Coordinates of C-alpha atoms in Angstrom, one line a residue:
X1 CA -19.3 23.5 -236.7
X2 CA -21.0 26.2 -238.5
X3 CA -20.9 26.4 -242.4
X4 CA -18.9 29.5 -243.0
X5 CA -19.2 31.7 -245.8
X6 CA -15.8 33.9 -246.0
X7 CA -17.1 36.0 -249.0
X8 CA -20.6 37.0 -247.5
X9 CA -18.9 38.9 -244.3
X10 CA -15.2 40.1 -245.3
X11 CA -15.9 43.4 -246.8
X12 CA -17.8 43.8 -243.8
X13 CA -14.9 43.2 -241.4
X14 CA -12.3 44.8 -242.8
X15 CA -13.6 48.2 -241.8
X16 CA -15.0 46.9 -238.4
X17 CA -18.6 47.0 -239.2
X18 CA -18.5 50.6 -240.0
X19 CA -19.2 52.6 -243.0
X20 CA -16.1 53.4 -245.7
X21 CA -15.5 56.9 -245.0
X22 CA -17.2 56.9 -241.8
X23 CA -14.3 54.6 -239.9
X24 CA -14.0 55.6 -236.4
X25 CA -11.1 57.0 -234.8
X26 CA -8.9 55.0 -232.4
X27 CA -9.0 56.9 -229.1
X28 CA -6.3 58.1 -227.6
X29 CA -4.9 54.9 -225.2
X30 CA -6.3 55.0 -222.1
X31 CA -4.1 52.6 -219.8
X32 CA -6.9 52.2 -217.3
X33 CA -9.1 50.7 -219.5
X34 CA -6.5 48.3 -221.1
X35 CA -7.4 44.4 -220.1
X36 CA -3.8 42.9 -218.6
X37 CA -3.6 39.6 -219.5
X38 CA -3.4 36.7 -216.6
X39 CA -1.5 34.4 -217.5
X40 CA 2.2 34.4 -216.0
X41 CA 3.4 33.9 -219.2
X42 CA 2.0 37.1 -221.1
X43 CA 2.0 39.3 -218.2
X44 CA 3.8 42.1 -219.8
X45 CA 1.5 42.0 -222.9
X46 CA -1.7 44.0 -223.1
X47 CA -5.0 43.3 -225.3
X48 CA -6.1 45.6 -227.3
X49 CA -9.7 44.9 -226.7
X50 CA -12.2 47.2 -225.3
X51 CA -10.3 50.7 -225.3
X52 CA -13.1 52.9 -224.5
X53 CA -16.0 52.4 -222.0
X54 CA -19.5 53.1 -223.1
X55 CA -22.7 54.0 -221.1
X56 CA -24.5 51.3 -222.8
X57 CA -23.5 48.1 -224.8
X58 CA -25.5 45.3 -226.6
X59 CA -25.1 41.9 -226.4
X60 CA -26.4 39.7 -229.8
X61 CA -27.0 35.8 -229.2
X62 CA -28.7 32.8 -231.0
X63 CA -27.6 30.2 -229.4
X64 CA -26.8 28.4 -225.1
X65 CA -23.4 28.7 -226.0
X66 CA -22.9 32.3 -227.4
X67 CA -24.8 33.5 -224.4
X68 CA -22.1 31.4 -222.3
X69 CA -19.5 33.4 -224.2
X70 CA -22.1 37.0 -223.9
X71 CA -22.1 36.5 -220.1
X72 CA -18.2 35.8 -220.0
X73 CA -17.7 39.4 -221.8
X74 CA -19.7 41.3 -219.9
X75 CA -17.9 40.2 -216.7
X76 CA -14.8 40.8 -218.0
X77 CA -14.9 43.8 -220.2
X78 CA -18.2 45.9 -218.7
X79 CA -18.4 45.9 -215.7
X80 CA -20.0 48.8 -213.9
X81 CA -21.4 49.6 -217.7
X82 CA -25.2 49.4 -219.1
X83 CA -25.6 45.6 -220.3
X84 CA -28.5 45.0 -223.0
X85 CA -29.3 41.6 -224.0
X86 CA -30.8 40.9 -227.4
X87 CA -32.2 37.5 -227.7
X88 CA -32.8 35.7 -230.8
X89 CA -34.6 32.7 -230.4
X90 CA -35.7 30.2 -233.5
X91 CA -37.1 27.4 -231.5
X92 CA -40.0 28.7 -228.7
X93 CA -40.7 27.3 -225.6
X94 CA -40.5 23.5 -224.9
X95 CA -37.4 22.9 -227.0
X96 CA -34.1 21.6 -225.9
X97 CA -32.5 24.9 -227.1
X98 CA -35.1 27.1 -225.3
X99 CA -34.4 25.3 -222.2
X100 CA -30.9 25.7 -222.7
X101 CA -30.7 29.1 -222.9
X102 CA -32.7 30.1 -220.3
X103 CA -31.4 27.8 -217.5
X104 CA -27.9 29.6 -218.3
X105 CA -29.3 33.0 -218.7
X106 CA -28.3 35.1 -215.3
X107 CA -29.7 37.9 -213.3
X108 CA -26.7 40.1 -214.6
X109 CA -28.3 42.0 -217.5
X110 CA -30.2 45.6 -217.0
X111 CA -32.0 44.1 -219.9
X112 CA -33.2 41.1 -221.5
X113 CA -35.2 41.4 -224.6
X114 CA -36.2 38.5 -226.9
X115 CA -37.7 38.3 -230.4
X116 CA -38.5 35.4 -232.4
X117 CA -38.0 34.3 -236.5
X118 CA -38.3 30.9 -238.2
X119 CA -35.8 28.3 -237.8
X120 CA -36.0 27.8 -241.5
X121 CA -34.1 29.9 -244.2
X122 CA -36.4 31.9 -246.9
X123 CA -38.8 35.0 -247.1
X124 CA -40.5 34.2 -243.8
X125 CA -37.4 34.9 -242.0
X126 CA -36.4 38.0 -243.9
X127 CA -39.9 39.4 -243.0
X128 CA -39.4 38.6 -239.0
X129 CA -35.7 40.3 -239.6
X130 CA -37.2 43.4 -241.2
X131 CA -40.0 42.9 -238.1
X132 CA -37.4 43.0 -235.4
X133 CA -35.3 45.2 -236.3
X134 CA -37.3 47.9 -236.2
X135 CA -38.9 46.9 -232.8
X136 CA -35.1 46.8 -231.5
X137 CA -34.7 50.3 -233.0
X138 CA -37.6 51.8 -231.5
X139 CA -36.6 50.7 -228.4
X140 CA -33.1 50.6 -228.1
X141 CA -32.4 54.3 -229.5
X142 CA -29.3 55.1 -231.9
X143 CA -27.1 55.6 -229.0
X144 CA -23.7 53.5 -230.0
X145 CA -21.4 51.4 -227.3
X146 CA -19.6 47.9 -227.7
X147 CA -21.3 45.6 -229.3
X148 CA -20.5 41.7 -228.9
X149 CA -21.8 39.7 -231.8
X150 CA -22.8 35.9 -231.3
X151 CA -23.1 35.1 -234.6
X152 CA -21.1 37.6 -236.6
X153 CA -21.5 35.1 -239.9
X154 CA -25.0 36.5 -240.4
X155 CA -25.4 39.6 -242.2
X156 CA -27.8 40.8 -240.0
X157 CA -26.5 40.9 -236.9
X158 CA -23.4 42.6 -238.7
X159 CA -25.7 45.2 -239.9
X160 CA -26.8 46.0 -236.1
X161 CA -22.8 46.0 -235.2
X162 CA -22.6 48.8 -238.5
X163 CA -25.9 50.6 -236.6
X164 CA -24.6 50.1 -232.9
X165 CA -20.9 49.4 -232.4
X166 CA -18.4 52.5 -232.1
X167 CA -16.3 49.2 -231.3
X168 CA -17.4 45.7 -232.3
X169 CA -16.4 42.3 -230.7
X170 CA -17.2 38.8 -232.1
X171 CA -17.7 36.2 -229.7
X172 CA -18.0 32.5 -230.7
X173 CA -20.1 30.9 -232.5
X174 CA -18.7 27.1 -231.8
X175 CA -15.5 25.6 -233.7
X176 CA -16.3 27.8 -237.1
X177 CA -14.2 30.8 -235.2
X178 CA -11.0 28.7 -235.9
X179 CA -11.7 28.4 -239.5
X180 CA -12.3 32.4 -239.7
X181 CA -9.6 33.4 -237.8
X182 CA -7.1 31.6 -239.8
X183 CA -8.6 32.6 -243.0
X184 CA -8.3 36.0 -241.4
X185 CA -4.6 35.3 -240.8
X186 CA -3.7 34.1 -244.0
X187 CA -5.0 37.7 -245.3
X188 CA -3.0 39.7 -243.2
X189 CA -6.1 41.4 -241.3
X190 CA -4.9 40.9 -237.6
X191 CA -1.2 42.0 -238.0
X192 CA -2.7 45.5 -236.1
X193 CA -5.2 46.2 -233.5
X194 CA -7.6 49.5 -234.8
X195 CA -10.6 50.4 -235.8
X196 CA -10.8 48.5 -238.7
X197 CA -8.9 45.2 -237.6
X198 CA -11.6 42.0 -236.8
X199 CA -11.3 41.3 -233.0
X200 CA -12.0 38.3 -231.3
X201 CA -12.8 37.0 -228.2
X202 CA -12.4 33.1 -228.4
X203 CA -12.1 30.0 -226.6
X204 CA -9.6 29.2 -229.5
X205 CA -6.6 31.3 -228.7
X206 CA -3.3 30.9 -227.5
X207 CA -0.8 33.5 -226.3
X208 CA 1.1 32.8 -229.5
X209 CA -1.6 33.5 -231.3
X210 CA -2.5 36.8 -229.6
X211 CA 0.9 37.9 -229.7
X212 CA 0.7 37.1 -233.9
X213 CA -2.4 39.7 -233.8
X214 CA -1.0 42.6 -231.3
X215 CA -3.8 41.7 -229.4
X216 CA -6.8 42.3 -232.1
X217 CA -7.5 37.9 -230.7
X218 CA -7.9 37.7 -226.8
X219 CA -8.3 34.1 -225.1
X220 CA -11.5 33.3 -223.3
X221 CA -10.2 31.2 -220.8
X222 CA -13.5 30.6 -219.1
X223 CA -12.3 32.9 -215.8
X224 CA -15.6 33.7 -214.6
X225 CA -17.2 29.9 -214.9
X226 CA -13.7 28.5 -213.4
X227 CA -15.1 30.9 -210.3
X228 CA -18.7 28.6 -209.8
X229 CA -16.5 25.6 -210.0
X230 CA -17.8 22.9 -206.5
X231 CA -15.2 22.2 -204.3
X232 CA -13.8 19.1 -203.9
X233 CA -14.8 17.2 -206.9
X234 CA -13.3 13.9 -207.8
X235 CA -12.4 11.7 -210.7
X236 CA -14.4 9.0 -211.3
X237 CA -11.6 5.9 -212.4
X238 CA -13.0 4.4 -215.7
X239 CA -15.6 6.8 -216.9
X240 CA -16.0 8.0 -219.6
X241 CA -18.7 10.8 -221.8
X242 CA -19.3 11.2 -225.4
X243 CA -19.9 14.4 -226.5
X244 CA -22.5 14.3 -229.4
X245 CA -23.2 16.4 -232.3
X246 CA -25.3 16.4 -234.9
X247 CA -22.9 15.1 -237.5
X248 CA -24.4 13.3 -240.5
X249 CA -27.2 15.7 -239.7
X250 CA -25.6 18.3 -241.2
X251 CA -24.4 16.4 -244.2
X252 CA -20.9 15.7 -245.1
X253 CA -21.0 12.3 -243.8
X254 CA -24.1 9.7 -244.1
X255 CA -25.1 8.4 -240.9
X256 CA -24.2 5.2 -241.3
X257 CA -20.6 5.8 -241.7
X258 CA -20.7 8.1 -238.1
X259 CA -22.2 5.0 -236.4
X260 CA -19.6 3.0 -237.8
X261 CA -17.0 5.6 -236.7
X262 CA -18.2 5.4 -233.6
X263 CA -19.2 1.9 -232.4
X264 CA -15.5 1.0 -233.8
X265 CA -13.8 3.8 -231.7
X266 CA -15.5 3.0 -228.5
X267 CA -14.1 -0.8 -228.6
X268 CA -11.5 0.7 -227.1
X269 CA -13.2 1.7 -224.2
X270 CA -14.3 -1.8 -223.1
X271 CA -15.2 -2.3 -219.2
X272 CA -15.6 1.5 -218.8
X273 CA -18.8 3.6 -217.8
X274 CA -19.7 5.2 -220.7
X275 CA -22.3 7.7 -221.5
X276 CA -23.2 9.6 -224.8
X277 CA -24.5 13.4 -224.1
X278 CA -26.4 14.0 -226.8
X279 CA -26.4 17.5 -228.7
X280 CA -30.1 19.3 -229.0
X281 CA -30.1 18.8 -232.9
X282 CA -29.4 15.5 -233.3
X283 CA -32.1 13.4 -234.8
X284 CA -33.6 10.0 -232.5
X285 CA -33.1 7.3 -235.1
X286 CA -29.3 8.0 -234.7
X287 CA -29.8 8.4 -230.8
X288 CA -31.9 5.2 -230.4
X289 CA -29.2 3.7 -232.8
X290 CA -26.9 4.6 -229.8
X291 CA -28.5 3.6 -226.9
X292 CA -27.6 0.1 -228.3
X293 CA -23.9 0.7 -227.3
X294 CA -24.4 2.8 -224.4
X295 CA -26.8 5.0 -222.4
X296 CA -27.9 8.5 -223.1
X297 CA -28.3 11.3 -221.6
X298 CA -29.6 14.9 -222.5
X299 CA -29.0 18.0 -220.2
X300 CA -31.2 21.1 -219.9
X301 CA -28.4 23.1 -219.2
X302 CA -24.6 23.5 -221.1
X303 CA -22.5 20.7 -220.9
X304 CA -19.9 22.8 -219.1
X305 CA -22.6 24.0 -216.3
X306 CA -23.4 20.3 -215.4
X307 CA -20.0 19.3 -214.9
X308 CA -19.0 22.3 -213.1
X309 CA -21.8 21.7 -210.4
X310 CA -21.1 17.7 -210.4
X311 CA -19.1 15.6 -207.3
X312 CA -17.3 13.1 -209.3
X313 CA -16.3 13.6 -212.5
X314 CA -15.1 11.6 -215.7
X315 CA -11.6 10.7 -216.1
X316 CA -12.0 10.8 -220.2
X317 CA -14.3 13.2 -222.7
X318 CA -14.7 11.4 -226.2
X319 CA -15.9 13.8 -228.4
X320 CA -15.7 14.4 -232.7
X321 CA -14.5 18.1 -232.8
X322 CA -16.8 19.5 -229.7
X323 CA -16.2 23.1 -228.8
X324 CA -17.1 21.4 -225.3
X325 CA -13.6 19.9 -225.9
X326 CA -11.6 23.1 -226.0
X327 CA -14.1 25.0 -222.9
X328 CA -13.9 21.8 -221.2
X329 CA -9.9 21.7 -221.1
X330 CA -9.9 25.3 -219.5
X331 CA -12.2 24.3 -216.9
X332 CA -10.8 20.7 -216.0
X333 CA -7.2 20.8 -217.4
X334 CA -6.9 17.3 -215.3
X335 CA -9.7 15.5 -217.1
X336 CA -8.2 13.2 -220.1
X337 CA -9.4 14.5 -223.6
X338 CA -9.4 12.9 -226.9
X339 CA -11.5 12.5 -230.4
X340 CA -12.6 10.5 -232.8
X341 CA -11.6 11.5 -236.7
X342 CA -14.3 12.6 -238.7
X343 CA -15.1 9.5 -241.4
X344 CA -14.3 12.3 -245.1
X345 CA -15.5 10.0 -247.4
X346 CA -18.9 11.9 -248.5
X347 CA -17.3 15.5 -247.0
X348 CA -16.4 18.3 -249.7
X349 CA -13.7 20.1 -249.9
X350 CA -14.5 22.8 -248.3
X351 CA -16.0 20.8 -244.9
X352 CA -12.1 19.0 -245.5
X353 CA -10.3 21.9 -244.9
X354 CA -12.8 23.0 -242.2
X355 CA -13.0 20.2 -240.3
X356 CA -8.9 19.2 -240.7
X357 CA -8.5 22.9 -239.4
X358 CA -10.2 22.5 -235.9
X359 CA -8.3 19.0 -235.6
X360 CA -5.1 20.9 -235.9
X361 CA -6.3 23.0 -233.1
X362 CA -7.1 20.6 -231.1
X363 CA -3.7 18.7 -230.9
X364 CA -2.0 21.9 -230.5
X365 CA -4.1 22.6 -227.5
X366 CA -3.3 18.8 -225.8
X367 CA -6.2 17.2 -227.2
X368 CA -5.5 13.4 -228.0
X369 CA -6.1 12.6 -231.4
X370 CA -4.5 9.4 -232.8
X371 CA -6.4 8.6 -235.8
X372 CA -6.2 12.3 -237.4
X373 CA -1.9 12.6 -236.3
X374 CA -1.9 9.0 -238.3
X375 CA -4.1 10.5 -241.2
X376 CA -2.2 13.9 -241.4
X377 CA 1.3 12.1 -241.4
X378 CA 0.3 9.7 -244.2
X379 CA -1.4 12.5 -246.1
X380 CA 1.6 14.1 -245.8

């Protein structure tokens, strides 16, 4: 779950990426281009995403899963359009995360270019910014369209949604969108859909919630992935995967504690075929750590692409707080979900009410969570 910083990017939102003075002015509605919503439940209520077409739009991505989300978009929202594809890439070839991305990256795109910076915070990485930048200028023009952010948290690709975007779209950037969207929320900044109204296109929404924000958050339900689903897959009885993520990696809990958490939570999974999926950051004195308990596996492709193309199936996902745990219940609402709670003890306060927020989420959505709904009712 990424870090978030509310104060860096709010003034930014709250005049949709544009300049004070400068906001652009809602187009007159245009029925033909409004997106209809499919489920039979919110038939009669339309998004108010993507009003206007454009001749060209640009796509900004980081990471396997924001281009998942990128490609998603562009099915649904542009087609028949000009696609650009801007790819950011901090790792370079032979890298999980390299890999990744360009096993799910399609033929879709009229164009795909990539630039590089350090993985590392600091001057180095300001320099590449400064460096790309004006290498996308020179080649992409000043002509404006939609523009999907990846990563909307980082000020730079904000600043090429201010540059770009006569209309700008954040995509997600894993579980953090729950934590912005509520803050959001809380502020009153979604009650409209306009220029100047944050919008959203998320794996975490609901129909309630889009209804609460007159459309300005619209569900991605995974329609064009459901689509490249194999026929005839089956359940495997008794099997089981375990989502990882790098957890005590990012701080917040020491490893220790996570394998703890985790050896004690899988106990209850005696006599079934588990296997741990481990996520590209995490570190191989915690994998190796694992492999005591249970096999693992890593994949060159998403986690959702490798099930989708699979025969059998597991009956169960184990996860922490995955955002494979929310994609995963569009795409195989019959496989059994449920997660582990998050050991707090070295989190601060801030990761507390990040973390507790996604939880929420994801027993609201049907994900099992006994050990957090025990927690939260004690806390209570």
């Amino acid at each position: 779950m990424s870090q978030c910083k509310y104060d860096d990017y709010l003034p930014v939102s709250l005049v949709a990426l544009a300049d004070p003075g400068k906001l652009i002015v809602p187009p007159k509605s245009n029925p033909a281009m409004q997106i209809v919503a499919c489920s039979a439940t919110i038939q009669q209520r339309r998004a108010r995403l993507m009003t206007r077409s454009s001749k060209r739009n640009l796509f900004f991505v980081l990471s396997p899963f924001q281009l998942m989300c990128a490609q998603e978009a562009r099915e649904r929202f542009c087609s028949g359009e000009t696609n650009h594809l801007v790819f950011i890439d901090r790792n370079g070839p032979g890298t999980t995360e390299y890999t990744q991305k360009q096993n799910e990256l399609d033929d879709k795109w009229d164009n795909v270019s990539q630039y590089r910076e350090p993985r590392r915070r600091g001057f180095p990485r300001f320099l590449y910014r400064l460096r790309n930048t004006a290498l996308i200028l020179s080649r992409q023009g000043m002509r404006k369209g939609k523009v999907f952010l990846g990563d909307p948290y980082l000020n730079w690709f904000r600043y090429m949604g201010k540059i770009y975007g006569d209309e700008v779209i954040w995509l997600d950037d894993g579980a953090a969108s729950i934590n912005v969207i509520k803050k959001f929320l809380g502020l009153g900044l979604l009650r409209q859909s306009n220029a100047t109204t944050p919008k959203f296109f998320t794996v975490f929404s609901s129909p309630e919630l889009e209804q609460r924000t007159a459309g300005a958050v619209m569900q991605n339900d995974l329609q064009v992935w459901q689509r490249r689903r194999q026929s005839g897959q089956r359940i495997k009885p008794k099997s089981a995967i375990f989502i990882g993520q790098w957890l005590s990696e990012r701080g917040g809990e020491s490893q220790e504690d996570e394998l703890t958490a985790f050896r004690e939570g899988c106990k209850r999974y005696e006599g079934w075929d588990l296997t741990y999926i481990s996520h590209r950051h995490e570190s191989q004195e915690k994998l190796d750590e694992i492999r005591k308990v249970m096999p693992v596996k890593s994949y060159t492709r998403s986690i959702e692409t490798e099930l989708l193309q699979q025969e059998d199936i597991p009956e169960l996902i184990l996860s922490w707080y995955s955002t494979a745990m929310f994609t995963l219940g569009h795409l195989f609402p019959e496989i059994k979900r449920e997660v582990l709670f998050v050991p707090l003890r070295e989190a601060n306060e801030r990761q507390k009410a990040e973390w507790i927020n996604v939880y929420e989420a994801m027993v609201a959505q049907g994900v099992a969570c006994e050990a957090f709904t025990q927690w939260s009712e004690k806390d209570a």
